[in-house]
Tab-separated table of C-alpha atoms in Angstrom:
chain	number	residue	atom	x	y	z
E	112	UNK	CA	-0.035	0.130	0.257
E	113	UNK	CA	1.050	3.474	-0.933
E	114	UNK	CA	0.793	6.042	1.793
E	115	UNK	CA	-0.410	9.457	0.664
E	116	UNK	CA	1.988	12.207	0.076
E	117	UNK	CA	1.402	16.011	0.721
E	118	UNK	CA	1.722	17.581	-2.856
E	119	UNK	CA	1.025	21.526	-4.255
E	120	UNK	CA	-3.045	20.923	-3.973
E	121	UNK	CA	-2.649	19.789	-0.075
E	122	UNK	CA	-0.417	23.040	0.544
E	123	UNK	CA	-3.354	24.962	-1.308
E	124	UNK	CA	-5.986	23.453	0.577
E	125	UNK	CA	-4.145	23.331	3.977
E	126	UNK	CA	-3.323	27.135	3.390
E	127	UNK	CA	-7.178	27.789	2.486
E	128	UNK	CA	-8.363	26.101	5.490
E	129	UNK	CA	-6.283	27.914	7.711
E	130	UNK	CA	-7.193	31.220	6.021
E	131	UNK	CA	-11.033	30.160	6.531
E	132	UNK	CA	-10.776	29.060	10.139
E	133	UNK	CA	-8.524	32.473	10.984
E	134	UNK	CA	-11.384	34.591	9.420
E	135	UNK	CA	-14.532	32.573	9.928
E	136	UNK	CA	-14.272	31.766	13.800
E	137	UNK	CA	-14.485	35.702	14.562
E	138	UNK	CA	-17.032	36.129	12.209
E	139	UNK	CA	-19.207	33.561	13.773
E	140	UNK	CA	-18.291	34.187	17.446
E	141	UNK	CA	-18.141	37.807	17.589
E	142	UNK	CA	-19.587	39.470	14.321
E	143	UNK	CA	-22.809	37.103	14.596
E	144	UNK	CA	-23.710	38.135	18.264
E	145	UNK	CA	-22.616	41.536	17.914
E	146	UNK	CA	-25.129	41.836	14.852
E	147	UNK	CA	-27.695	40.101	17.052
E	148	UNK	CA	-27.081	42.736	19.914
E	149	UNK	CA	-27.366	45.530	17.497
E	150	UNK	CA	-30.386	44.457	16.163
E	151	UNK	CA	-31.830	44.477	19.487
E	152	UNK	CA	-32.342	40.531	19.024
E	153	UNK	CA	-32.873	38.575	22.567
E	154	UNK	CA	-29.938	37.073	23.874
E	155	UNK	CA	-29.643	33.397	23.750
E	156	UNK	CA	-27.256	31.581	25.928
E	157	UNK	CA	-26.484	28.102	27.200
E	158	UNK	CA	-25.760	27.830	31.173
E	159	UNK	CA	-23.470	25.288	32.048
E	160	UNK	CA	-22.557	26.371	35.460
E	161	UNK	CA	-25.897	25.418	37.268
E	162	UNK	CA	-24.915	21.750	37.369
E	163	UNK	CA	-28.256	20.640	35.783
E	164	UNK	CA	-29.978	19.648	32.214
E	165	UNK	CA	-33.202	20.697	33.405
E	166	UNK	CA	-34.346	24.013	35.269
E	167	UNK	CA	-34.727	23.376	39.003
E	168	UNK	CA	-38.246	24.496	40.118
E	169	UNK	CA	-36.439	26.863	42.846
E	170	UNK	CA	-35.206	29.117	39.999
E	171	UNK	CA	-37.426	31.783	38.855
E	172	UNK	CA	-37.045	33.403	35.267
E	173	UNK	CA	-36.967	36.984	35.785
E	174	UNK	CA	-38.764	39.470	33.618
E	175	UNK	CA	-38.546	39.091	29.874
E	176	UNK	CA	-36.279	35.808	30.160
E	177	UNK	CA	-37.569	32.369	28.904
E	178	UNK	CA	-36.067	29.132	29.706
E	179	UNK	CA	-35.574	25.666	27.559
E	180	UNK	CA	-34.050	22.565	29.060
E	181	UNK	CA	-33.469	19.869	27.521
E	182	UNK	CA	-30.174	18.405	27.695
E	183	UNK	CA	-28.568	21.836	28.853
E	184	UNK	CA	-30.449	24.883	29.871
E	185	UNK	CA	-31.026	27.786	27.371
E	186	UNK	CA	-31.915	31.012	28.233
E	187	UNK	CA	-33.438	33.634	25.886
E	188	UNK	CA	-33.710	37.250	27.420
E	189	UNK	CA	-35.240	40.016	25.840
E	190	UNK	CA	-33.507	43.398	26.150
E	191	UNK	CA	-30.200	41.697	27.900
E	192	UNK	CA	-28.376	44.773	28.558
E	193	UNK	CA	-24.995	45.799	27.389
E	194	UNK	CA	-23.355	43.973	30.604
E	195	UNK	CA	-24.950	40.607	29.519
E	196	UNK	CA	-23.883	40.958	25.781
E	197	UNK	CA	-20.489	41.904	26.666
E	198	UNK	CA	-20.062	39.134	29.005
E	199	UNK	CA	-21.138	36.655	26.272
E	200	UNK	CA	-18.776	38.104	23.832
E	201	UNK	CA	-15.977	37.656	25.946
E	202	UNK	CA	-15.178	33.998	25.550
E	203	UNK	CA	-15.741	34.436	21.788
E	204	UNK	CA	-13.370	37.050	21.667
E	205	UNK	CA	-10.747	35.260	23.423
E	206	UNK	CA	-11.193	32.391	21.246
E	207	UNK	CA	-11.072	34.582	18.260
E	208	UNK	CA	-7.714	36.351	19.206
E	209	UNK	CA	-6.375	32.304	19.943
E	210	UNK	CA	-7.650	30.899	16.644
E	211	UNK	CA	-6.220	33.505	14.481
E	212	UNK	CA	-3.160	33.887	16.161
E	213	UNK	CA	-2.798	30.120	15.642
E	214	UNK	CA	-3.698	30.208	12.318
E	215	UNK	CA	-1.388	32.852	11.037
E	216	UNK	CA	1.409	31.238	12.794
E	217	UNK	CA	0.604	27.890	11.119
E	218	UNK	CA	-0.034	29.442	7.791
E	219	UNK	CA	3.688	31.007	7.936
E	220	UNK	CA	5.128	27.391	9.132
E	221	UNK	CA	3.386	26.066	6.082
E	222	UNK	CA	4.569	28.474	3.769
E	223	UNK	CA	7.903	27.886	4.628
E	224	UNK	CA	7.591	24.099	4.420
E	225	UNK	CA	6.128	24.824	0.543
E	226	UNK	CA	9.170	27.150	-0.321
E	227	UNK	CA	11.442	24.062	0.978
E	228	UNK	CA	12.718	25.778	3.813
E	229	UNK	CA	11.015	23.863	6.885
E	230	UNK	CA	13.860	23.855	9.330
E	231	UNK	CA	14.304	27.422	10.527
E	232	UNK	CA	14.342	28.823	13.994
E	233	UNK	CA	11.390	31.356	13.088
E	234	UNK	CA	9.127	27.788	12.279
E	235	UNK	CA	10.319	26.346	15.458
E	236	UNK	CA	9.310	29.753	17.599
E	237	UNK	CA	6.146	29.907	15.670
E	238	UNK	CA	5.268	26.444	16.826
E	239	UNK	CA	6.230	27.242	20.288
E	240	UNK	CA	3.781	29.986	20.193
E	241	UNK	CA	1.154	28.041	18.950
E	242	UNK	CA	1.465	25.646	21.439
E	243	UNK	CA	1.401	28.042	24.076
E	244	UNK	CA	-1.527	30.045	22.307
E	245	UNK	CA	-3.557	26.760	22.612
E	246	UNK	CA	-2.758	25.995	26.121
E	247	UNK	CA	-3.416	29.504	27.317
E	248	UNK	CA	-6.380	30.365	24.928
E	249	UNK	CA	-8.006	27.155	25.833
E	250	UNK	CA	-8.041	27.950	29.372
E	251	UNK	CA	-8.677	31.904	28.900
E	252	UNK	CA	-11.774	30.767	26.851
E	253	UNK	CA	-13.015	28.283	29.521
E	254	UNK	CA	-12.391	31.108	32.287
E	255	UNK	CA	-14.625	33.796	29.915
E	256	UNK	CA	-17.309	30.981	29.379
E	257	UNK	CA	-17.525	30.612	33.187
E	258	UNK	CA	-17.552	34.430	34.072
E	259	UNK	CA	-20.040	34.623	31.028
E	260	UNK	CA	-22.581	31.991	32.759
E	261	UNK	CA	-22.232	33.562	36.298
E	262	UNK	CA	-23.110	37.190	34.311
E	263	UNK	CA	-26.030	35.588	32.237
E	264	UNK	CA	-27.349	33.581	35.103
E	265	UNK	CA	-27.410	36.505	37.542
E	266	UNK	CA	-29.386	38.363	34.912
E	267	UNK	CA	-31.931	35.602	33.861
E	268	UNK	CA	-32.692	33.830	36.815
E	269	UNK	CA	-33.734	34.808	40.685
E	270	UNK	CA	-32.333	32.771	43.299
E	271	UNK	CA	-29.644	31.145	41.297
E	272	UNK	CA	-26.068	30.652	42.307
E	273	UNK	CA	-24.015	29.474	39.812
E	274	UNK	CA	-20.613	27.826	40.318
E	275	UNK	CA	-17.918	29.618	38.552
E	276	UNK	CA	-15.872	26.843	37.061
E	277	UNK	CA	-13.725	26.113	34.321
E	278	UNK	CA	-12.563	22.843	32.713
E	279	UNK	CA	-9.148	22.064	31.108
E	280	UNK	CA	-9.942	21.012	27.767
E	281	UNK	CA	-8.216	17.747	27.239
E	282	UNK	CA	-7.970	17.592	23.361
E	283	UNK	CA	-6.142	21.469	23.632
E	284	UNK	CA	-3.923	20.068	26.423
E	285	UNK	CA	-3.002	17.087	24.228
E	286	UNK	CA	-2.791	19.330	20.865
E	287	UNK	CA	-0.785	21.889	22.959
E	288	UNK	CA	1.813	19.123	24.008
E	289	UNK	CA	2.010	17.895	20.219
E	290	UNK	CA	2.950	21.071	19.062
E	291	UNK	CA	5.617	21.929	21.682
E	292	UNK	CA	6.830	18.807	20.939
E	293	UNK	CA	6.994	19.608	16.993
E	294	UNK	CA	8.555	22.928	17.817
E	295	UNK	CA	11.385	21.120	19.268
E	296	UNK	CA	11.722	18.727	15.877
E	297	UNK	CA	11.790	21.853	14.126
E	298	UNK	CA	14.690	23.566	16.595
E	299	UNK	CA	16.838	20.720	15.971
E	300	UNK	CA	16.001	20.489	12.461
E	301	UNK	CA	16.878	23.988	12.304
E	302	UNK	CA	20.189	23.242	14.217
E	303	UNK	CA	21.118	20.546	11.714
E	304	UNK	CA	20.264	22.868	8.666
E	305	UNK	CA	22.814	25.605	9.997
E	306	UNK	CA	25.388	22.861	10.139
E	307	UNK	CA	24.925	21.524	6.699
E	308	UNK	CA	25.089	25.451	5.537
E	309	UNK	CA	28.418	25.603	4.208
E	310	UNK	CA	28.940	22.048	3.563
E	311	UNK	CA	30.777	21.507	0.171
M	925	UNK	CA	41.433	22.016	22.797
M	926	UNK	CA	38.055	22.916	22.675
M	927	UNK	CA	36.402	23.426	19.054
M	928	UNK	CA	36.576	27.355	17.984
M	929	UNK	CA	34.144	29.073	15.812
M	930	UNK	CA	34.968	30.521	13.590
M	931	UNK	CA	37.520	28.195	12.056
M	932	UNK	CA	41.061	29.159	10.845
M	933	UNK	CA	41.153	26.738	7.900
M	934	UNK	CA	42.382	28.404	4.765
M	935	UNK	CA	41.568	26.711	1.171
M	936	UNK	CA	44.152	27.029	-1.314
M	937	UNK	CA	42.189	25.907	-4.502
M	938	UNK	CA	42.539	29.082	-6.188
M	939	UNK	CA	46.430	28.551	-6.427
M	940	UNK	CA	45.873	24.768	-7.209
M	941	UNK	CA	43.921	25.618	-9.860
M	942	UNK	CA	46.066	28.334	-11.357
M	943	UNK	CA	48.918	25.844	-10.944
M	944	UNK	CA	46.932	23.422	-13.202
M	945	UNK	CA	45.732	25.853	-15.583
M	946	UNK	CA	42.052	25.068	-14.707
M	947	UNK	CA	39.108	27.015	-14.251
M	948	UNK	CA	36.425	26.579	-11.482
M	949	UNK	CA	33.696	25.853	-14.217
M	950	UNK	CA	35.873	23.023	-15.826
M	951	UNK	CA	36.769	21.598	-12.075
M	952	UNK	CA	33.228	21.539	-11.240
M	953	UNK	CA	31.875	19.925	-14.564
M	954	UNK	CA	35.026	17.379	-14.219
M	955	UNK	CA	33.808	16.166	-10.662
M	956	UNK	CA	29.960	16.842	-10.611
M	957	UNK	CA	29.778	19.160	-7.781
M	958	UNK	CA	28.139	22.405	-8.523
M	959	UNK	CA	30.380	25.694	-9.243
M	960	UNK	CA	28.103	27.406	-6.431
M	961	UNK	CA	29.522	25.179	-4.259
M	962	UNK	CA	32.708	25.112	-5.369
M	963	UNK	CA	32.768	28.968	-5.088
M	964	UNK	CA	32.043	28.417	-1.591
M	965	UNK	CA	34.736	26.705	-0.896
M	966	UNK	CA	37.372	28.666	-2.925
M	967	UNK	CA	36.035	31.903	-1.314
M	968	UNK	CA	36.790	30.527	2.220
M	969	UNK	CA	32.924	30.486	3.024
M	970	UNK	CA	32.843	26.584	3.430
M	971	UNK	CA	32.363	25.188	6.693
M	972	UNK	CA	32.708	21.428	6.295
M	973	UNK	CA	33.944	19.494	3.264
M	974	UNK	CA	32.546	15.823	2.427
M	975	UNK	CA	35.626	13.211	1.827
M	976	UNK	CA	33.899	12.454	-1.292
M	977	UNK	CA	34.387	15.897	-2.807
M	978	UNK	CA	37.629	16.394	-1.339
M	979	UNK	CA	38.860	12.819	-2.991
M	980	UNK	CA	37.471	14.125	-6.483
M	981	UNK	CA	39.286	17.298	-6.091
M	982	UNK	CA	42.462	16.019	-4.996
M	983	UNK	CA	42.477	13.227	-7.926
M	984	UNK	CA	41.639	15.855	-10.547
M	985	UNK	CA	44.074	18.350	-9.341
M	986	UNK	CA	46.724	15.779	-8.667
M	987	UNK	CA	47.210	16.944	-4.896
M	988	UNK	CA	46.698	15.976	-1.547
M	989	UNK	CA	44.450	17.619	1.335
M	990	UNK	CA	47.464	19.015	2.883
M	991	UNK	CA	48.075	20.634	-0.412
M	992	UNK	CA	44.759	21.897	-0.570
M	993	UNK	CA	44.154	23.299	3.319
M	994	UNK	CA	46.388	24.897	5.789
M	995	UNK	CA	45.171	26.129	9.233
M	996	UNK	CA	46.161	29.615	10.250
M	997	UNK	CA	48.148	30.351	13.438
M	998	UNK	CA	45.610	31.669	16.128
M	999	UNK	CA	45.647	35.279	16.479
M	1000	UNK	CA	45.623	36.612	20.185
């Protein structure tokens, strides 16, 4: 069996995918809610911090709030106010910054590989930054989601006492470790490349 | 004695080519090494030489590695 190899079309598709992700994530996670806010649409938010998947009886929706509980509790707040909107935009903003930075750094690495100069210090540094951004970005997004939950719960439910919590995203953690390991491989490659320069 | 960087090895390819009446292009064609690489060697910009390249140069120029290279005395 012949294993697939990475050709020109694959490079093109990878670069296009990174560009789409780098632009698409901010559009979806910031642009879309921002448009809804400006159009005075109701704020919709899925609550995670209540530790329940159905609305507990003790919680009473405040005015202009409707609740829907299936697998998760989704709130719909009419005239949510700037504080609640901004709180719900925060995780998307953090995610957009992290994803945009990662996509841009990976795009530069892919471009260098395509040009035939993969093992340069700049690529090793870029991959280290990607690893650190994934690690810190996933934590920041999780904290942002927790904060947004607290704000939205306070705005939507009377008597609610949401836990402020965050989770470590296991997949992001593994991806960050892999990127950091890959960065070491590129750093070693850059050192070897430097040795080869000037070899006749 | 620790490895020093930069090195003090001097390449005498220029003189050996002149003595043989050969050009760098002719040597490059003869041994199958690119003129760019030989130019790096001739202009003292090489950091390392493959034994295969060294053998081919010595065979063509009728010299030894000792004729091709010398080491400058250290400057303090």
